[in-house]
């Protein structure tokens, strides 16, 4: 169990458009979801933590208006990159946990975003 | 200060041999969790093993074991009987915080290459 899916896996868009990435927990209820960004050959950088039904908590330096996060249900969180620019090109990964203190995070397969 | 430190950017190991990947951490929390993830070239983060700060026994999962030395704040991953499929990036991570708000920090990773 504990499968997390992400859609789409690949997206190429023009500069100035908005892109929505979905993260779903398929066989469990995810009280908490996390969004990460990973540049090539670098580690994962936490962007924000979202709890179902409440506003996301963003990490320092992450623009809230640029990266909109909606945790609408216990199985779905979305990340919208608004007015995307080439510097937003990256690998975005979500993870989900049931929210217990000692709970493992389960990761989605990631979404590669390329902004032209 | 770095929360998670992985000092080995790259490692080589002969097939069927054991290898240890180093990880040290820094936290003032009493309750925390330590994780190891594997990231193959496909990008997906694969959960390997978890150690809770209050766990007295070292965690083991098949060929993976975590050498947890709390006083030294180290959580090294030991892979026994290496296989060619073990070639990947390995990330050590730590979760701090309580239910409802957690933060996970990743190390910079170690690239493991298994030699036939």
mmCIF file of N, CA and C in Angstrom, chain A residues 34-38 42-49 59 93-96 103-108, chain B residues 1-7 22-26 33-39 43-49 89-96 102-110:
data_model
loop_
_atom_site.group_PDB
_atom_site.id
_atom_site.type_symbol
_atom_site.label_atom_id
_atom_site.label_comp_id
_atom_site.label_asym_id
_atom_site.label_seq_id
_atom_site.Cartn_x
_atom_site.Cartn_y
_atom_site.Cartn_z
ATOM 1 N N UNK A 34 3.433 17.171 0.907
ATOM 2 C CA UNK A 34 4.598 18.025 0.769
ATOM 3 C C UNK A 34 4.913 18.201 -0.707
ATOM 4 N N UNK A 35 5.407 19.381 -1.036
ATOM 5 C CA UNK A 35 5.867 19.632 -2.390
ATOM 6 C C UNK A 35 7.338 19.998 -2.350
ATOM 7 N N UNK A 36 8.084 19.319 -3.221
ATOM 8 C CA UNK A 36 9.514 19.535 -3.312
ATOM 9 C C UNK A 36 9.881 19.952 -4.730
ATOM 10 N N UNK A 37 11.048 20.570 -4.804
ATOM 11 C CA UNK A 37 11.617 20.920 -6.094
ATOM 12 C C UNK A 37 13.041 20.375 -6.104
ATOM 13 N N UNK A 38 13.427 19.829 -7.237
ATOM 14 C CA UNK A 38 14.776 19.274 -7.336
ATOM 15 C C UNK A 38 15.407 19.707 -8.639
ATOM 16 N N UNK A 42 20.981 17.771 -7.740
ATOM 17 C CA UNK A 42 20.903 18.391 -6.424
ATOM 18 C C UNK A 42 19.869 17.680 -5.562
ATOM 19 N N UNK A 43 19.834 18.085 -4.322
ATOM 20 C CA UNK A 43 18.913 17.432 -3.387
ATOM 21 C C UNK A 43 17.511 18.004 -3.522
ATOM 22 N N UNK A 44 16.588 17.407 -2.790
ATOM 23 C CA UNK A 44 15.221 17.902 -2.789
ATOM 24 C C UNK A 44 15.116 19.105 -1.866
ATOM 25 N N UNK A 45 14.443 20.126 -2.347
ATOM 26 C CA UNK A 45 14.218 21.307 -1.533
ATOM 27 C C UNK A 45 12.727 21.406 -1.239
ATOM 28 N N UNK A 46 12.381 21.417 0.041
ATOM 29 C CA UNK A 46 10.980 21.514 0.416
ATOM 30 C C UNK A 46 10.453 22.889 0.049
ATOM 31 N N UNK A 47 9.340 22.900 -0.668
ATOM 32 C CA UNK A 47 8.721 24.156 -1.033
ATOM 33 C C UNK A 47 7.628 24.539 -0.031
ATOM 34 N N UNK A 48 6.773 23.548 0.272
ATOM 35 C CA UNK A 48 5.645 23.838 1.141
ATOM 36 C C UNK A 48 5.070 22.568 1.717
ATOM 37 N N UNK A 49 4.404 22.740 2.830
ATOM 38 C CA UNK A 49 3.694 21.648 3.498
ATOM 39 C C UNK A 49 2.226 22.006 3.516
ATOM 40 N N UNK A 59 7.938 27.408 2.637
ATOM 41 C CA UNK A 59 9.289 27.601 3.149
ATOM 42 C C UNK A 59 9.790 28.989 2.760
ATOM 43 N N UNK A 93 8.344 17.184 -7.102
ATOM 44 C CA UNK A 93 7.950 15.912 -6.493
ATOM 45 C C UNK A 93 7.030 16.190 -5.308
ATOM 46 N N UNK A 94 5.968 15.433 -5.225
ATOM 47 C CA UNK A 94 5.112 15.536 -4.049
ATOM 48 C C UNK A 94 5.285 14.297 -3.194
ATOM 49 N N UNK A 95 4.955 14.440 -1.939
ATOM 50 C CA UNK A 95 4.927 13.279 -1.052
ATOM 51 C C UNK A 95 3.739 13.415 -0.127
ATOM 52 N N UNK A 96 3.359 12.308 0.461
ATOM 53 C CA UNK A 96 2.178 12.307 1.317
ATOM 54 C C UNK A 96 2.413 11.432 2.530
ATOM 55 N N UNK A 103 5.501 9.067 10.929
ATOM 56 C CA UNK A 103 4.992 8.465 9.697
ATOM 57 C C UNK A 103 5.956 8.659 8.546
ATOM 58 N N UNK A 104 6.087 7.636 7.778
ATOM 59 C CA UNK A 104 6.915 7.715 6.577
ATOM 60 C C UNK A 104 6.232 8.551 5.518
ATOM 61 N N UNK A 105 7.028 9.286 4.761
ATOM 62 C CA UNK A 105 6.518 9.988 3.593
ATOM 63 C C UNK A 105 6.613 9.068 2.387
ATOM 64 N N UNK A 106 5.578 9.079 1.580
ATOM 65 C CA UNK A 106 5.574 8.292 0.348
ATOM 66 C C UNK A 106 5.557 9.263 -0.824
ATOM 67 N N UNK A 107 6.454 9.053 -1.744
ATOM 68 C CA UNK A 107 6.665 10.013 -2.808
ATOM 69 C C UNK A 107 5.946 9.629 -4.094
ATOM 70 N N UNK A 108 5.518 10.647 -4.797
ATOM 71 C CA UNK A 108 5.029 10.451 -6.140
ATOM 72 C C UNK A 108 6.205 10.302 -7.096
ATOM 73 N N UNK B 1 23.796 26.051 10.020
ATOM 74 C CA UNK B 1 24.357 24.697 10.075
ATOM 75 C C UNK B 1 23.488 23.751 9.258
ATOM 76 N N UNK B 2 24.124 22.790 8.626
ATOM 77 C CA UNK B 2 23.403 21.801 7.843
ATOM 78 C C UNK B 2 22.622 20.895 8.776
ATOM 79 N N UNK B 3 21.394 20.639 8.403
ATOM 80 C CA UNK B 3 20.589 19.729 9.199
ATOM 81 C C UNK B 3 20.986 18.277 8.942
ATOM 82 N N UNK B 4 21.213 17.985 7.678
ATOM 83 C CA UNK B 4 21.605 16.636 7.266
ATOM 84 C C UNK B 4 22.883 16.739 6.453
ATOM 85 N N UNK B 5 23.875 15.981 6.813
ATOM 86 C CA UNK B 5 25.152 16.021 6.112
ATOM 87 C C UNK B 5 25.502 14.648 5.558
ATOM 88 N N UNK B 6 25.697 14.609 4.271
ATOM 89 C CA UNK B 6 26.194 13.395 3.620
ATOM 90 C C UNK B 6 27.523 13.775 3.000
ATOM 91 N N UNK B 7 28.588 13.250 3.533
ATOM 92 C CA UNK B 7 29.921 13.698 3.143
ATOM 93 C C UNK B 7 30.468 12.993 1.912
ATOM 94 N N UNK B 22 27.280 7.269 4.610
ATOM 95 C CA UNK B 22 27.278 8.048 5.848
ATOM 96 C C UNK B 22 26.213 9.134 5.870
ATOM 97 N N UNK B 23 25.723 9.386 7.061
ATOM 98 C CA UNK B 23 24.746 10.463 7.266
ATOM 99 C C UNK B 23 24.843 10.945 8.705
ATOM 100 N N UNK B 24 25.045 12.227 8.886
ATOM 101 C CA UNK B 24 24.965 12.814 10.221
ATOM 102 C C UNK B 24 23.886 13.884 10.205
ATOM 103 N N UNK B 25 23.304 14.125 11.367
ATOM 104 C CA UNK B 25 22.180 15.054 11.429
ATOM 105 C C UNK B 25 22.327 15.991 12.614
ATOM 106 N N UNK B 26 21.552 17.041 12.571
ATOM 107 C CA UNK B 26 21.598 18.043 13.629
ATOM 108 C C UNK B 26 20.182 18.467 13.958
ATOM 109 N N UNK B 33 12.511 11.664 13.154
ATOM 110 C CA UNK B 33 12.627 10.438 12.372
ATOM 111 C C UNK B 33 13.697 10.579 11.311
ATOM 112 N N UNK B 34 14.344 9.489 11.019
ATOM 113 C CA UNK B 34 15.405 9.483 10.011
ATOM 114 C C UNK B 34 15.046 8.495 8.915
ATOM 115 N N UNK B 35 15.278 8.885 7.704
ATOM 116 C CA UNK B 35 14.885 8.084 6.549
ATOM 117 C C UNK B 35 16.050 7.976 5.567
ATOM 118 N N UNK B 36 15.980 6.912 4.803
ATOM 119 C CA UNK B 36 16.836 6.807 3.629
ATOM 120 C C UNK B 36 15.945 6.533 2.418
ATOM 121 N N UNK B 37 16.256 7.270 1.353
ATOM 122 C CA UNK B 37 15.543 7.082 0.100
ATOM 123 C C UNK B 37 16.545 6.811 -1.010
ATOM 124 N N UNK B 38 16.082 6.056 -1.977
ATOM 125 C CA UNK B 38 16.881 5.750 -3.177
ATOM 126 C C UNK B 38 16.222 6.462 -4.355
ATOM 127 N N UNK B 39 17.034 7.114 -5.163
ATOM 128 C CA UNK B 39 16.505 7.769 -6.353
ATOM 129 C C UNK B 39 17.268 7.280 -7.575
ATOM 130 N N UNK B 43 14.127 9.128 -11.475
ATOM 131 C CA UNK B 43 13.719 10.267 -10.656
ATOM 132 C C UNK B 43 12.828 9.936 -9.477
ATOM 133 N N UNK B 44 12.193 8.800 -9.500
ATOM 134 C CA UNK B 44 11.275 8.463 -8.414
ATOM 135 C C UNK B 44 12.026 8.247 -7.109
ATOM 136 N N UNK B 45 11.479 8.746 -6.018
ATOM 137 C CA UNK B 45 12.065 8.556 -4.690
ATOM 138 C C UNK B 45 11.478 7.286 -4.085
ATOM 139 N N UNK B 46 12.343 6.359 -3.761
ATOM 140 C CA UNK B 46 11.911 5.069 -3.225
ATOM 141 C C UNK B 46 12.315 4.985 -1.758
ATOM 142 N N UNK B 47 11.334 4.795 -0.900
ATOM 143 C CA UNK B 47 11.587 4.679 0.532
ATOM 144 C C UNK B 47 12.317 3.371 0.820
ATOM 145 N N UNK B 48 13.384 3.447 1.611
ATOM 146 C CA UNK B 48 14.157 2.254 1.935
ATOM 147 C C UNK B 48 13.974 1.835 3.389
ATOM 148 N N UNK B 49 14.166 2.798 4.302
ATOM 149 C CA UNK B 49 14.226 2.399 5.703
ATOM 150 C C UNK B 49 13.972 3.609 6.591
ATOM 151 N N UNK B 89 21.197 7.330 -6.717
ATOM 152 C CA UNK B 89 21.463 8.348 -5.695
ATOM 153 C C UNK B 89 20.742 7.922 -4.425
ATOM 154 N N UNK B 90 21.395 8.136 -3.299
ATOM 155 C CA UNK B 90 20.801 7.803 -2.009
ATOM 156 C C UNK B 90 20.750 9.065 -1.155
ATOM 157 N N UNK B 91 19.557 9.324 -0.635
ATOM 158 C CA UNK B 91 19.364 10.514 0.185
ATOM 159 C C UNK B 91 18.992 10.129 1.602
ATOM 160 N N UNK B 92 19.657 10.767 2.539
ATOM 161 C CA UNK B 92 19.296 10.670 3.946
ATOM 162 C C UNK B 92 18.386 11.851 4.255
ATOM 163 N N UNK B 93 17.376 11.633 5.075
ATOM 164 C CA UNK B 93 16.440 12.714 5.387
ATOM 165 C C UNK B 93 16.023 12.637 6.845
ATOM 166 N N UNK B 94 15.641 13.770 7.373
ATOM 167 C CA UNK B 94 15.193 13.830 8.764
ATOM 168 C C UNK B 94 13.882 14.591 8.845
ATOM 169 N N UNK B 95 12.966 14.040 9.623
ATOM 170 C CA UNK B 95 11.718 14.743 9.873
ATOM 171 C C UNK B 95 11.712 15.241 11.301
ATOM 172 N N UNK B 96 11.352 16.509 11.443
ATOM 173 C CA UNK B 96 11.187 17.121 12.760
ATOM 174 C C UNK B 96 9.773 17.656 12.851
ATOM 175 N N UNK B 102 4.994 19.125 9.998
ATOM 176 C CA UNK B 102 6.267 18.429 10.000
ATOM 177 C C UNK B 102 7.152 19.058 8.947
ATOM 178 N N UNK B 103 8.424 18.956 9.162
ATOM 179 C CA UNK B 103 9.351 19.436 8.150
ATOM 180 C C UNK B 103 10.384 18.362 7.903
ATOM 181 N N UNK B 104 10.614 18.084 6.667
ATOM 182 C CA UNK B 104 11.600 17.077 6.299
ATOM 183 C C UNK B 104 12.726 17.756 5.546
ATOM 184 N N UNK B 105 13.935 17.468 5.976
ATOM 185 C CA UNK B 105 15.124 18.027 5.338
ATOM 186 C C UNK B 105 15.938 16.893 4.742
ATOM 187 N N UNK B 106 16.378 17.101 3.518
ATOM 188 C CA UNK B 106 17.164 16.083 2.833
ATOM 189 C C UNK B 106 18.637 16.468 2.797
ATOM 190 N N UNK B 107 19.484 15.451 2.812
ATOM 191 C CA UNK B 107 20.901 15.664 2.585
ATOM 192 C C UNK B 107 21.165 15.861 1.100
ATOM 193 N N UNK B 108 22.416 16.092 0.764
ATOM 194 C CA UNK B 108 22.785 16.375 -0.621
ATOM 195 C C UNK B 108 22.929 15.115 -1.464
ATOM 196 N N UNK B 109 22.897 13.958 -0.812
ATOM 197 C CA UNK B 109 22.890 12.711 -1.551
ATOM 198 C C UNK B 109 24.264 12.118 -1.778
ATOM 199 N N UNK B 110 24.262 10.804 -1.980
ATOM 200 C CA UNK B 110 25.465 10.053 -2.339
ATOM 201 C C UNK B 110 25.146 9.222 -3.561
#
